[in-house]
Coordinates of C-alpha atoms and ligand atoms in Angstrom, one line a residue:
M12 CA 5.5 -11.4 6.5
C13 CA 7.5 -8.4 7.4
G14 CA 8.8 -5.5 5.3
I15 CA 12.4 -4.3 5.3
F16 CA 13.9 -1.2 3.7
G17 CA 17.3 0.4 3.5
C18 CA 18.6 3.6 2.0
V19 CA 22.1 4.9 1.3
S20 CA 21.9 8.5 0.1
R21 CA 24.7 10.8 -1.2
D22 CA 23.6 13.6 1.1
A23 CA 19.8 13.5 2.0
E24 CA 18.6 12.8 5.5
V25 CA 17.1 9.2 5.0
A26 CA 14.7 8.9 8.0
P27 CA 11.8 10.6 6.2
I28 CA 12.5 8.5 3.1
I29 CA 12.5 5.3 5.1
H30 CA 9.4 6.3 7.0
A31 CA 7.5 6.9 3.7
A32 CA 8.8 3.6 2.3
L33 CA 7.6 1.7 5.3
K34 CA 4.2 3.2 4.8
R35 CA 4.2 1.6 1.3
L36 CA 5.3 -1.7 2.9
E37 CA 2.8 -1.6 5.7
Y38 CA 0.5 -4.1 3.9
R39 CA 3.2 -6.8 4.5
G40 CA 2.8 -6.7 8.3
Y41 CA 2.0 -3.9 10.7
D42 CA 2.1 -4.8 14.4
S43 CA 5.3 -2.8 15.1
V44 CA 7.8 -0.6 13.3
G45 CA 11.3 0.8 13.6
I46 CA 14.0 2.8 11.9
A47 CA 17.8 3.0 12.6
T48 CA 20.4 5.4 11.1
V49 CA 24.1 5.7 11.5
H50 CA 25.6 9.1 12.0
G51 CA 28.7 10.6 13.6
G52 CA 29.9 7.2 14.9
K53 CA 26.6 6.4 16.5
I54 CA 23.5 4.3 15.7
Y55 CA 20.2 6.1 16.2
I56 CA 17.1 3.9 16.7
K57 CA 13.4 4.6 17.1
K58 CA 11.0 1.7 17.3
D59 CA 7.8 0.7 19.0
E60 CA 4.7 -1.6 18.8
G61 CA 1.7 -0.3 16.8
K62 CA 0.9 1.0 13.3
I63 CA 3.4 3.4 11.7
D64 CA 1.2 6.5 12.1
Q65 CA 0.7 5.8 15.8
V66 CA 4.5 5.2 16.4
H67 CA 5.3 8.3 14.3
R68 CA 3.0 10.4 16.4
I69 CA 4.8 9.3 19.6
H70 CA 8.4 9.1 18.4
N71 CA 8.6 11.2 15.1
L72 CA 10.2 8.7 12.8
D73 CA 11.4 11.5 10.5
D74 CA 13.7 12.8 13.2
L75 CA 16.8 10.6 13.1
P76 CA 20.1 12.0 11.7
G77 CA 22.1 10.5 8.9
S78 CA 22.1 9.6 5.2
I79 CA 22.2 5.9 5.8
G80 CA 19.5 3.9 7.5
V81 CA 17.3 0.8 7.6
G82 CA 13.6 0.4 8.5
H83 CA 11.2 -2.4 9.3
T84 CA 7.5 -3.1 9.6
R85 CA 6.7 -6.2 11.5
W86 CA 4.4 -9.2 11.4
A87 CA 5.3 -11.1 14.6
T88 CA 6.4 -14.7 14.3
H89 CA 8.7 -15.0 17.3
G90 CA 8.0 -12.7 20.3
A91 CA 4.7 -10.8 20.8
P92 CA 4.4 -7.2 19.3
Y93 CA 6.2 -5.4 22.1
Q94 CA 8.7 -2.5 21.7
A95 CA 11.6 -4.7 22.7
N96 CA 10.7 -7.2 19.9
A97 CA 10.3 -4.5 17.3
H98 CA 13.2 -4.2 14.7
P99 CA 15.9 -3.0 14.2
H100 CA 17.8 -5.2 16.7
T101 CA 21.3 -4.4 17.8
D102 CA 24.4 -6.0 19.3
C103 CA 25.5 -5.6 23.0
N104 CA 27.0 -2.1 22.3
D105 CA 24.5 -0.8 19.8
E106 CA 27.2 -0.6 17.1
I107 CA 25.4 -2.9 14.6
A108 CA 21.7 -2.7 13.7
V109 CA 19.8 -5.3 11.7
V110 CA 16.3 -5.6 10.2
H111 CA 15.1 -9.0 9.1
N112 CA 12.2 -10.7 7.2
G113 CA 11.9 -14.4 7.6
I114 CA 12.4 -17.1 10.3
I115 CA 15.7 -18.2 11.8
E116 CA 14.9 -21.9 12.7
N117 CA 18.1 -22.5 14.7
F118 CA 18.0 -19.2 16.7
A119 CA 17.5 -20.9 20.1
E120 CA 20.8 -22.9 20.0
L121 CA 22.7 -19.9 18.6
K122 CA 21.2 -17.7 21.3
T123 CA 22.3 -20.1 24.0
E124 CA 25.8 -20.3 22.5
L125 CA 26.0 -16.4 22.4
E126 CA 24.6 -16.0 25.9
N127 CA 27.2 -18.5 27.1
S128 CA 29.9 -16.2 25.7
G129 CA 28.5 -13.2 27.5
H130 CA 26.0 -11.6 25.0
K131 CA 23.0 -9.9 26.6
F132 CA 19.7 -10.3 24.7
R133 CA 16.9 -7.7 25.0
S134 CA 14.2 -9.4 22.9
K135 CA 12.3 -12.7 22.4
T136 CA 12.9 -12.6 18.7
D137 CA 14.8 -15.0 16.5
T138 CA 16.3 -12.0 14.6
E139 CA 18.4 -10.7 17.5
V140 CA 20.9 -13.5 17.1
I141 CA 22.1 -11.9 13.9
P142 CA 23.7 -8.6 15.2
H143 CA 25.2 -10.6 18.2
L144 CA 26.7 -13.2 15.8
I145 CA 28.2 -10.4 13.7
E146 CA 29.5 -8.7 16.9
E147 CA 31.0 -12.1 18.0
N148 CA 32.8 -12.5 14.7
M149 CA 34.1 -8.9 14.8
R150 CA 35.4 -9.6 18.3
K151 CA 37.4 -12.4 16.6
G152 CA 39.0 -9.7 14.3
L153 CA 36.8 -10.0 11.2
G154 CA 35.7 -6.9 9.3
L155 CA 32.0 -6.1 9.1
L156 CA 31.5 -7.7 5.7
E157 CA 33.3 -11.0 6.6
A158 CA 31.7 -11.0 10.0
T159 CA 28.3 -10.7 8.4
R160 CA 29.0 -13.4 5.9
E161 CA 30.2 -15.8 8.5
A162 CA 27.2 -15.0 10.7
L163 CA 24.8 -15.8 7.7
K164 CA 26.5 -19.1 7.2
R165 CA 25.4 -20.1 10.7
L166 CA 21.7 -19.4 10.0
K167 CA 19.2 -22.0 9.1
G168 CA 15.8 -20.8 7.8
S169 CA 14.7 -17.9 5.7
Y170 CA 16.0 -14.3 5.7
A171 CA 16.2 -11.0 4.0
I172 CA 18.3 -8.8 6.1
A173 CA 19.8 -5.3 6.0
V174 CA 22.7 -4.3 8.3
I175 CA 24.2 -1.0 9.2
S176 CA 27.1 -0.3 11.6
I177 CA 29.3 2.4 13.0
H178 CA 32.3 0.3 11.9
E179 CA 31.6 1.0 8.2
P180 CA 29.1 3.8 8.4
E181 CA 29.0 4.4 4.6
K182 CA 27.5 1.0 3.7
I183 CA 24.4 -1.1 4.0
I184 CA 25.0 -4.9 3.8
C185 CA 21.9 -6.9 2.8
A186 CA 21.4 -10.6 2.0
R187 CA 18.8 -13.1 1.0
M188 CA 17.8 -16.7 1.6
E189 CA 14.3 -17.4 0.5
S190 CA 12.6 -14.2 1.7
P191 CA 12.3 -11.6 -1.1
L192 CA 14.9 -8.8 -1.5
V193 CA 15.3 -6.3 -4.3
L194 CA 17.5 -3.3 -4.8
G195 CA 16.4 0.1 -6.2
V196 CA 19.0 2.2 -8.1
G197 CA 18.4 5.9 -7.9
K198 CA 20.4 8.9 -9.1
D199 CA 21.8 9.9 -5.7
A200 CA 20.8 6.9 -3.6
V201 CA 20.6 3.1 -3.6
Y202 CA 17.8 1.2 -1.8
C203 CA 17.0 -2.3 -0.7
A204 CA 13.5 -3.5 0.0
S205 CA 11.2 -6.5 0.4
D206 CA 9.4 -5.5 -2.7
I207 CA 9.4 -3.0 -5.5
P208 CA 6.4 -0.7 -4.5
A209 CA 8.6 0.4 -1.5
F210 CA 10.9 2.4 -3.6
L211 CA 8.8 2.9 -6.8
P212 CA 8.2 6.6 -6.2
L213 CA 12.0 7.1 -5.9
T214 CA 13.2 4.9 -8.9
N215 CA 11.9 2.2 -11.3
R216 CA 15.4 0.8 -11.8
A217 CA 15.4 -2.5 -9.9
V218 CA 17.9 -5.4 -9.3
I219 CA 16.6 -8.7 -8.0
I220 CA 18.8 -10.3 -5.4
E221 CA 18.8 -14.1 -5.6
N222 CA 18.9 -16.7 -2.9
G223 CA 22.3 -17.0 -1.3
E224 CA 23.5 -13.6 -2.4
L225 CA 24.8 -10.6 -0.5
A226 CA 24.8 -7.0 -1.7
I227 CA 26.9 -4.1 -0.4
L228 CA 25.2 -0.8 -1.0
Q229 CA 26.9 2.6 -1.1
A230 CA 25.6 6.0 -2.4
D231 CA 27.3 5.6 -5.8
G232 CA 26.3 2.0 -6.4
Y233 CA 26.1 -1.6 -5.3
E234 CA 28.1 -4.9 -5.4
I235 CA 26.6 -8.4 -5.4
R236 CA 28.5 -11.4 -4.1
S237 CA 27.7 -15.1 -3.8
L238 CA 27.6 -16.1 -0.1
E239 CA 28.8 -19.5 -1.0
D240 CA 32.1 -18.7 -2.8
W241 CA 32.2 -14.9 -2.5
R242 CA 32.2 -14.7 -6.4
L243 CA 31.5 -11.2 -7.7
I244 CA 28.1 -11.2 -9.6
Q245 CA 27.5 -8.7 -12.4
R246 CA 23.7 -7.8 -12.6
E247 CA 22.4 -4.7 -14.3
A248 CA 19.3 -2.9 -13.0
E249 CA 16.1 -3.5 -15.1
T250 CA 13.4 -0.9 -15.6
I251 CA 10.1 -1.8 -14.0
E252 CA 7.0 -0.8 -16.0
W253 CA 4.9 -0.2 -12.9
T254 CA 4.4 3.5 -12.0
A255 CA 4.3 4.9 -8.5
E256 CA 0.7 5.9 -9.1
M257 CA -0.1 2.2 -9.8
A258 CA 0.9 1.6 -6.2
E259 CA -1.1 4.6 -4.8
K260 CA -4.9 4.7 -4.0
Q261 CA -5.9 7.1 -6.8
G262 CA -8.8 8.6 -4.8
Y263 CA -10.4 5.3 -3.6
P264 CA -10.8 5.0 0.1
H265 CA -9.0 1.7 0.1
F266 CA -6.6 -0.2 -2.2
M267 CA -9.0 -3.2 -2.2
L268 CA -11.8 -1.1 -3.8
K269 CA -9.4 0.4 -6.2
E270 CA -8.1 -3.1 -7.2
I271 CA -11.7 -4.4 -7.6
H272 CA -12.3 -1.6 -10.1
E273 CA -9.0 -2.3 -11.8
Q274 CA -10.1 -5.8 -12.8
P275 CA -11.4 -5.0 -16.3
D276 CA -8.0 -3.4 -17.2
C277 CA -6.1 -6.2 -15.6
L278 CA -8.2 -8.8 -17.5
R279 CA -7.4 -6.9 -20.8
N280 CA -3.7 -7.2 -19.8
T281 CA -4.1 -11.0 -19.6
L282 CA -5.3 -11.0 -23.2
R283 CA -2.0 -9.5 -24.3
L284 CA 0.3 -12.1 -22.9
Q285 CA 2.9 -13.5 -25.4
D286 CA 1.5 -16.7 -27.0
Q287 CA 4.8 -18.6 -27.1
Y288 CA 5.0 -18.9 -23.3
L289 CA 1.4 -20.0 -22.9
D290 CA 2.0 -22.5 -25.8
L291 CA 5.1 -23.8 -24.1
M292 CA 3.3 -24.3 -20.8
A293 CA 0.4 -25.9 -22.7
T294 CA 2.8 -28.3 -24.4
F295 CA 4.2 -29.3 -21.0
L296 CA 0.7 -29.8 -19.6
D297 CA -0.3 -31.9 -22.6
R298 CA 2.7 -34.2 -22.3
A299 CA 2.5 -34.5 -18.5
G300 CA 2.0 -37.9 -16.9
E301 CA 0.1 -36.2 -14.1
V302 CA -0.7 -32.6 -13.5
F303 CA -0.9 -31.0 -10.0
L304 CA -2.2 -27.5 -9.6
V305 CA -0.6 -26.2 -6.4
A306 CA -1.2 -23.0 -4.5
A307 CA -2.5 -21.4 -1.2
G308 CA -5.5 -19.3 -0.3
T309 CA -7.1 -17.4 -3.1
S310 CA -4.6 -18.8 -5.6
Y311 CA -5.7 -22.3 -4.6
H312 CA -9.3 -21.4 -5.4
A313 CA -8.1 -20.3 -8.9
C314 CA -6.5 -23.8 -9.2
L315 CA -9.7 -25.5 -8.1
A316 CA -11.6 -23.6 -10.8
A317 CA -8.9 -24.4 -13.4
S318 CA -9.3 -28.1 -12.7
Y319 CA -12.8 -27.8 -14.1
M320 CA -11.5 -25.8 -17.1
F321 CA -8.8 -28.4 -18.0
S322 CA -11.1 -31.4 -17.7
K323 CA -14.1 -29.7 -19.6
L324 CA -12.0 -28.2 -22.4
A325 CA -9.0 -30.4 -22.8
Y326 CA -10.2 -33.7 -21.1
L327 CA -7.1 -33.3 -19.0
A328 CA -7.4 -34.6 -15.4
T329 CA -5.6 -32.3 -12.9
H330 CA -5.2 -32.4 -9.1
P331 CA -5.8 -29.1 -7.4
V332 CA -3.7 -29.4 -4.1
I333 CA -3.5 -27.0 -1.2
A334 CA 0.3 -26.2 -1.1
S335 CA 0.8 -26.8 2.6
E336 CA -0.6 -30.3 2.2
F337 CA 1.1 -31.2 -1.1
I338 CA 4.1 -33.1 0.4
E339 CA 1.9 -35.1 2.8
Q340 CA -1.0 -35.7 0.4
Q341 CA 0.9 -36.3 -3.0
G342 CA 4.6 -36.4 -2.2
M343 CA 5.3 -40.0 -2.7
A344 CA 3.4 -40.0 -6.1
I345 CA 5.6 -37.3 -7.6
N346 CA 8.2 -38.3 -10.2
I347 CA 9.8 -37.4 -13.5
D348 CA 6.4 -37.6 -15.3
S349 CA 4.7 -35.2 -12.9
T350 CA 4.1 -31.6 -13.8
I351 CA 3.4 -29.0 -11.2
L352 CA 1.6 -25.8 -12.1
A353 CA 2.3 -23.6 -9.2
V354 CA 0.1 -20.4 -8.9
S355 CA 1.1 -17.6 -6.6
Q356 CA 0.4 -13.9 -7.1
S357 CA 3.4 -12.8 -4.9
G358 CA 5.5 -15.7 -6.2
E359 CA 6.9 -15.9 -2.7
T360 CA 4.5 -17.9 -0.7
A361 CA 6.6 -20.3 1.4
D362 CA 4.1 -23.2 1.3
T363 CA 3.9 -23.1 -2.5
L364 CA 7.7 -22.8 -2.9
A365 CA 8.3 -25.6 -0.5
A366 CA 5.9 -27.9 -2.5
V367 CA 7.8 -26.8 -5.7
D368 CA 11.2 -27.5 -4.2
Y369 CA 10.0 -30.9 -3.1
A370 CA 8.7 -31.7 -6.6
R371 CA 11.9 -30.4 -8.2
L372 CA 14.0 -32.8 -6.1
R373 CA 11.8 -35.6 -7.6
A374 CA 12.5 -34.4 -11.1
A375 CA 9.0 -33.1 -11.7
T376 CA 8.5 -30.3 -14.3
I377 CA 7.6 -27.0 -12.7
L378 CA 5.4 -24.4 -14.4
G379 CA 4.5 -21.1 -12.7
L380 CA 1.8 -18.4 -12.9
T381 CA 2.6 -15.3 -10.8
N382 CA 2.1 -11.5 -10.8
V383 CA 5.5 -10.5 -9.7
V384 CA 8.4 -10.2 -12.2
G385 CA 11.6 -11.7 -10.7
S386 CA 9.8 -13.4 -7.9
T387 CA 11.2 -16.8 -6.6
L388 CA 8.6 -18.8 -8.4
T389 CA 9.8 -17.3 -11.8
R390 CA 13.3 -18.6 -11.0
V391 CA 12.4 -22.1 -10.0
S392 CA 10.0 -22.6 -12.9
R393 CA 10.8 -24.4 -16.2
A394 CA 8.3 -22.1 -17.9
Y395 CA 6.2 -19.4 -16.3
R396 CA 3.9 -16.5 -17.0
V397 CA 3.6 -13.2 -15.3
Q398 CA -0.1 -12.2 -15.4
Q399 CA 0.5 -8.4 -15.5
S400 CA -2.1 -7.3 -12.9
G401 CA 0.2 -4.6 -11.5
P402 CA 1.0 -4.3 -7.8
E403 CA -1.8 -5.6 -5.5
I404 CA -1.5 -3.8 -2.2
G405 CA -4.8 -4.8 -0.5
V406 CA -4.1 -8.0 1.5
A407 CA -7.3 -9.5 0.1
A408 CA -6.6 -10.8 -3.4
T409 CA -9.1 -9.6 -5.9
K410 CA -7.8 -8.5 -9.3
T411 CA -5.0 -11.1 -9.2
F412 CA -7.7 -13.9 -8.7
T413 CA -9.8 -12.9 -11.7
S414 CA -6.6 -12.5 -13.8
Q415 CA -5.3 -15.9 -12.7
L416 CA -8.6 -17.4 -13.9
S417 CA -8.4 -15.7 -17.3
V418 CA -4.8 -16.9 -17.8
L419 CA -5.7 -20.5 -16.7
A420 CA -8.7 -20.5 -19.0
Q421 CA -6.5 -19.4 -21.9
L422 CA -4.0 -22.2 -20.9
A423 CA -6.8 -24.8 -20.9
L424 CA -7.9 -23.7 -24.3
R425 CA -4.4 -24.1 -25.7
V426 CA -4.2 -27.6 -24.3
A427 CA -7.6 -28.2 -25.8
K428 CA -6.3 -27.1 -29.2
I429 CA -3.3 -29.4 -28.9
R430 CA -5.5 -32.3 -28.0
G431 CA -8.3 -31.6 -30.3
K432 CA -10.9 -33.0 -27.9
I433 CA -13.4 -30.3 -28.6
G434 CA -14.3 -28.8 -32.0
H435 CA -12.5 -25.7 -33.4
R436 CA -15.8 -23.8 -33.5
Q437 CA -16.3 -24.3 -29.7
I438 CA -12.7 -23.2 -29.1
E439 CA -13.1 -20.1 -31.2
E440 CA -16.4 -19.4 -29.4
I441 CA -14.8 -19.5 -26.0
E442 CA -11.8 -17.5 -27.3
E443 CA -14.3 -14.9 -28.4
K444 CA -16.0 -15.0 -25.0
I445 CA -12.7 -14.6 -23.1
K446 CA -12.2 -11.3 -25.0
Q447 CA -15.6 -10.1 -23.8
V448 CA -14.8 -10.9 -20.1
P449 CA -13.2 -7.5 -19.3
E450 CA -16.3 -5.6 -20.5
I451 CA -18.7 -8.0 -18.7
V452 CA -16.8 -7.6 -15.4
E453 CA -16.9 -3.8 -16.0
R454 CA -20.7 -4.0 -16.3
T455 CA -20.9 -6.3 -13.3
I456 CA -19.2 -3.8 -11.1
K457 CA -21.4 -1.0 -12.3
K458 CA -24.5 -3.0 -11.9
N459 CA -23.9 -4.4 -8.4
E460 CA -21.8 -1.9 -6.3
A461 CA -24.9 0.0 -5.0
K462 CA -26.6 -3.3 -4.3
A463 CA -23.6 -4.5 -2.4
K464 CA -23.7 -1.4 -0.2
E465 CA -27.4 -2.1 0.6
I466 CA -26.8 -5.7 1.4
A467 CA -23.8 -4.9 3.5
K468 CA -26.0 -2.7 5.7
K469 CA -28.6 -5.5 6.2
F470 CA -26.2 -8.3 6.8
K471 CA -23.2 -6.8 8.6
D472 CA -24.2 -8.1 12.0
K473 CA -24.8 -11.7 10.8
S474 CA -22.8 -14.2 12.9
A475 CA -22.2 -16.6 10.0
F476 CA -22.7 -17.2 6.3
F477 CA -22.9 -20.2 3.9
F478 CA -21.5 -19.9 0.3
L479 CA -22.8 -22.6 -2.0
G480 CA -22.2 -23.5 -5.7
R481 CA -22.1 -26.5 -7.9
G482 CA -19.5 -27.5 -10.5
I483 CA -17.0 -24.7 -11.2
S484 CA -19.1 -22.4 -9.0
S485 CA -18.0 -24.3 -5.9
A486 CA -14.6 -22.6 -6.4
T487 CA -16.4 -19.2 -6.7
A488 CA -18.2 -20.1 -3.4
M489 CA -14.8 -20.9 -1.7
E490 CA -13.4 -17.6 -2.8
G491 CA -16.5 -15.6 -1.8
R492 CA -16.3 -17.2 1.6
L493 CA -12.6 -16.4 2.0
K494 CA -13.1 -12.7 1.2
L495 CA -15.8 -12.3 3.8
M496 CA -13.9 -14.2 6.5
E497 CA -10.5 -12.4 5.9
I498 CA -11.7 -8.8 5.8
A499 CA -15.0 -8.8 7.7
Y500 CA -14.1 -11.5 10.2
I501 CA -17.5 -13.3 9.8
P502 CA -17.2 -17.1 10.2
S503 CA -18.3 -18.6 6.9
I504 CA -18.5 -22.0 5.3
A505 CA -18.4 -22.9 1.6
F506 CA -18.9 -26.3 0.0
P507 CA -20.3 -27.8 -3.1
A508 CA -24.1 -27.4 -2.7
G509 CA -24.6 -31.1 -3.1
E510 CA -22.9 -31.6 0.3
S511 CA -25.3 -29.5 2.3
K512 CA -27.8 -32.4 3.1
H513 CA -24.8 -34.5 4.3
G514 CA -24.4 -32.4 7.4
P515 CA -24.0 -28.6 7.1
I516 CA -27.8 -28.0 6.6
S517 CA -28.2 -28.8 10.3
L518 CA -26.8 -25.3 11.0
I519 CA -29.7 -23.6 9.1
E520 CA -32.3 -21.7 11.1
P521 CA -34.6 -18.8 10.2
G522 CA -32.6 -15.8 8.8
F523 CA -29.3 -17.7 8.3
P524 CA -27.7 -16.1 5.2
V525 CA -26.9 -18.5 2.4
V526 CA -25.2 -17.2 -0.7
F527 CA -25.9 -19.2 -3.9
I528 CA -23.7 -18.8 -7.1
C529 CA -26.0 -19.7 -9.9
P530 CA -24.8 -19.2 -13.5
R531 CA -27.0 -20.6 -16.2
D532 CA -25.2 -24.0 -16.7
E533 CA -25.8 -27.7 -16.4
T534 CA -25.9 -27.4 -12.6
R535 CA -28.9 -25.0 -12.6
K536 CA -31.7 -27.5 -12.0
T537 CA -30.0 -29.1 -9.0
I538 CA -28.9 -25.7 -7.5
I539 CA -32.6 -24.7 -7.6
G540 CA -33.3 -27.8 -5.5
N541 CA -30.7 -26.8 -3.0
I542 CA -32.1 -23.3 -2.8
M543 CA -35.6 -24.8 -2.0
E544 CA -34.0 -27.1 0.7
M545 CA -32.5 -24.1 2.4
K546 CA -35.6 -21.9 2.0
A547 CA -37.7 -24.6 3.6
R548 CA -35.7 -24.2 6.7
G549 CA -36.0 -20.4 6.8
A550 CA -32.6 -19.5 5.3
T551 CA -32.2 -16.0 3.8
I552 CA -31.2 -16.5 0.2
I553 CA -28.7 -14.2 -1.4
S554 CA -28.1 -15.3 -5.0
V555 CA -25.7 -14.3 -7.7
I556 CA -27.6 -14.9 -11.0
E557 CA -27.4 -14.0 -14.6
E558 CA -29.3 -10.9 -15.7
G559 CA -33.0 -11.7 -16.3
D560 CA -33.0 -15.0 -14.4
E561 CA -36.5 -14.4 -13.0
E562 CA -37.0 -18.0 -11.7
I563 CA -34.1 -17.8 -9.2
K564 CA -34.7 -14.1 -8.6
K565 CA -38.2 -15.0 -7.2
L566 CA -36.6 -17.6 -4.9
S567 CA -34.1 -15.1 -3.5
D568 CA -34.4 -12.5 -0.7
E569 CA -31.5 -10.6 -2.3
Y570 CA -29.7 -11.1 -5.6
F571 CA -26.8 -9.8 -7.6
E572 CA -27.0 -9.9 -11.4
V573 CA -24.2 -10.6 -13.8
P574 CA -24.5 -9.8 -17.5
S575 CA -25.3 -13.1 -19.4
G576 CA -23.4 -14.7 -22.1
L577 CA -20.3 -16.2 -20.3
P578 CA -19.8 -19.9 -20.8
E579 CA -19.7 -21.9 -17.6
I580 CA -15.9 -22.3 -17.4
L581 CA -15.5 -18.5 -17.4
S582 CA -18.3 -17.7 -15.0
P583 CA -16.2 -17.5 -11.8
I584 CA -14.4 -14.4 -13.3
A585 CA -17.6 -12.4 -13.2
F586 CA -19.6 -14.1 -10.5
I587 CA -16.9 -13.5 -7.9
V588 CA -17.1 -9.7 -8.3
P589 CA -20.4 -9.0 -6.4
L590 CA -19.0 -11.2 -3.6
Q591 CA -15.8 -9.2 -3.5
L592 CA -17.9 -6.0 -3.3
M593 CA -20.2 -7.5 -0.6
A594 CA -17.3 -8.5 1.6
Y595 CA -15.7 -5.1 1.1
Y596 CA -18.8 -3.1 2.0
I597 CA -19.6 -5.3 5.0
A598 CA -16.1 -4.7 6.3
V599 CA -16.5 -0.9 5.8
E600 CA -19.9 -1.0 7.5
K601 CA -18.3 -2.8 10.4
G602 CA -15.7 0.0 10.6
L603 CA -12.9 -2.3 9.7
N604 CA -9.9 -1.5 7.4
P605 CA -10.3 -3.9 4.4
D606 CA -6.7 -3.2 3.3
K607 CA -5.1 -4.4 6.6
P608 CA -7.2 -7.3 8.0
R609 CA -6.0 -8.3 11.5
N610 CA -3.5 -11.2 11.8
L611 CA -2.9 -11.3 8.0
A612 CA -0.2 -10.2 5.6
K613 CA 0.0 -9.9 1.9
S614 CA 2.7 -12.4 1.3
V615 CA 3.1 -15.4 3.6
T616 CA 6.8 -16.1 3.4
V617 CA 7.0 -18.5 6.3
K618 CA 5.7 -22.1 6.4
Ligands
AGP20 C1 -6.1 -13.9 -0.2 O1 -6.9 -12.8 -0.2 C2 -5.1 -13.9 0.8 N1 -4.3 -12.8 0.8 C3 -4.2 -15.2 0.8 O2 -5.1 -16.3 1.0 C4 -3.4 -15.4 -0.4 O3 -4.2 -15.8 -1.5 C5 -2.4 -16.6 -0.2 O4 -1.6 -16.2 0.9 C6 -1.6 -17.0 -1.4 O5 -0.8 -15.9 -1.8 P1 -0.1 -16.0 -3.2 O6 -1.1 -16.0 -4.3 O7 0.8 -14.7 -3.2 O8 0.8 -17.2 -3.2

């Protein structure tokens, strides 16, 4: 939800460094921001509600003294986005400053206890209990490190924190429980951050901090200890292949548009994944008693599409389950024969990790598909694959969705090979087609971007949309709908087209936009029937069709064309692209920022 950053430099003034890093973290949450440094026995703080540029214009976030500091960009969970609730938070005497990402579930009782022993609170946040707990422990004679460790032991919930203090002004203490935390090791400085893009322009040497670990950063290095038994943990920094440029906009007006255009290259990357890991995952899936595909948001839509791939290619029945409903919906059925394939681009989504943790406790096998090396999902999975899409900065998932689909299709094909349910020729044919997907997506972008701009102008003021598809295209419809809702704020409904006459069609009136996803597959005849039903009630038809599909073109008021040749189970990878572009350009037409949709954050690390 939030983004934290810390920097200990040998001699540089760190405020400008922290300011720039918070800009790179802004996609994680951006309703308030703050920086604190320690210098000359004093903590300096600047924080306020609002986006970083706004706060900088008022407070000048580069102008804080000192070569040690922490920063925070916020997505409010406790306490509205006021200045008082912005991080960093301090103790009673402003001698300790803390930034935090996560939720302290038992903060209310800790706050009461601390207030009863005289502590004065200045915010409505859960986080503020942390500096006061540390202060309380120091009042009892503990040093900053022990005081922080004891304070952390009292916390229930999730946290990634960074602490600075006048008591040990040459150190940053940071620690993690569930929320992501990674260190960056530079030549003359050490950094801690919620994710790697934050320090990528400064260093590509990273150290992943695991759950229940605390790290002490100084300008010449870092030390990691287990919170449980204070054991010293040796962990070398690993080199991250991502370049800083990969995390920049490269001339595009928004990260989302850049990432839509990056899809062909990302899809090529998915074709270079090491076989042995995919084969291992396929073996687990083949042997599983029951398979659950678990994820949230866009990743759930990838799971929904994958359920069609697994059944059609491998005759493997799978259960796509929305992560936040997994325990309620399937919990009691999970056992040692269950296999969970958890899909999460960030690898940090709390709902998905909670489902995984629950299943692990019931001895299920966990498989993971993620985009982030070293993310929590990789560490709780028996076997996992990193899809290599590069950093995705735009809050709306685009390139990670199409890459997830490509990897899941390759996985389904490998299970099909193991099971021999479909002939080798058919498998080779689809393997050939998967190799053509990057180029087909490239042509789809070229062919439809201008059309998307046109359609955006015409439909930007519409008050609602329908997205309909049949078979695997119902997953494409769900994803198209989510993109339009999350970045253009237009209420939209998506459902399998066969459902429309069981209720939703009552909403149709003249001019109501209905988007149909219509690849040339077995569902074609029935989808034409659904188009006719909607047209008969005056709906405006926007269809996504295969090139040269004159019949549906004639039935449509507007249409996007996708180069033909993709088998049905791969169609969502290309058919979603025009809908990504349409949502993007409608948001731009409405003067919205597609990269930072209101009320959303890139990685949802709270349940
Ligand atoms: C999609 O555009 C959204 N950002 C959101 O629904 C996202 O897909 C969801 O939060 C899951 O994220 P994950 O893939 O990182 O787990």
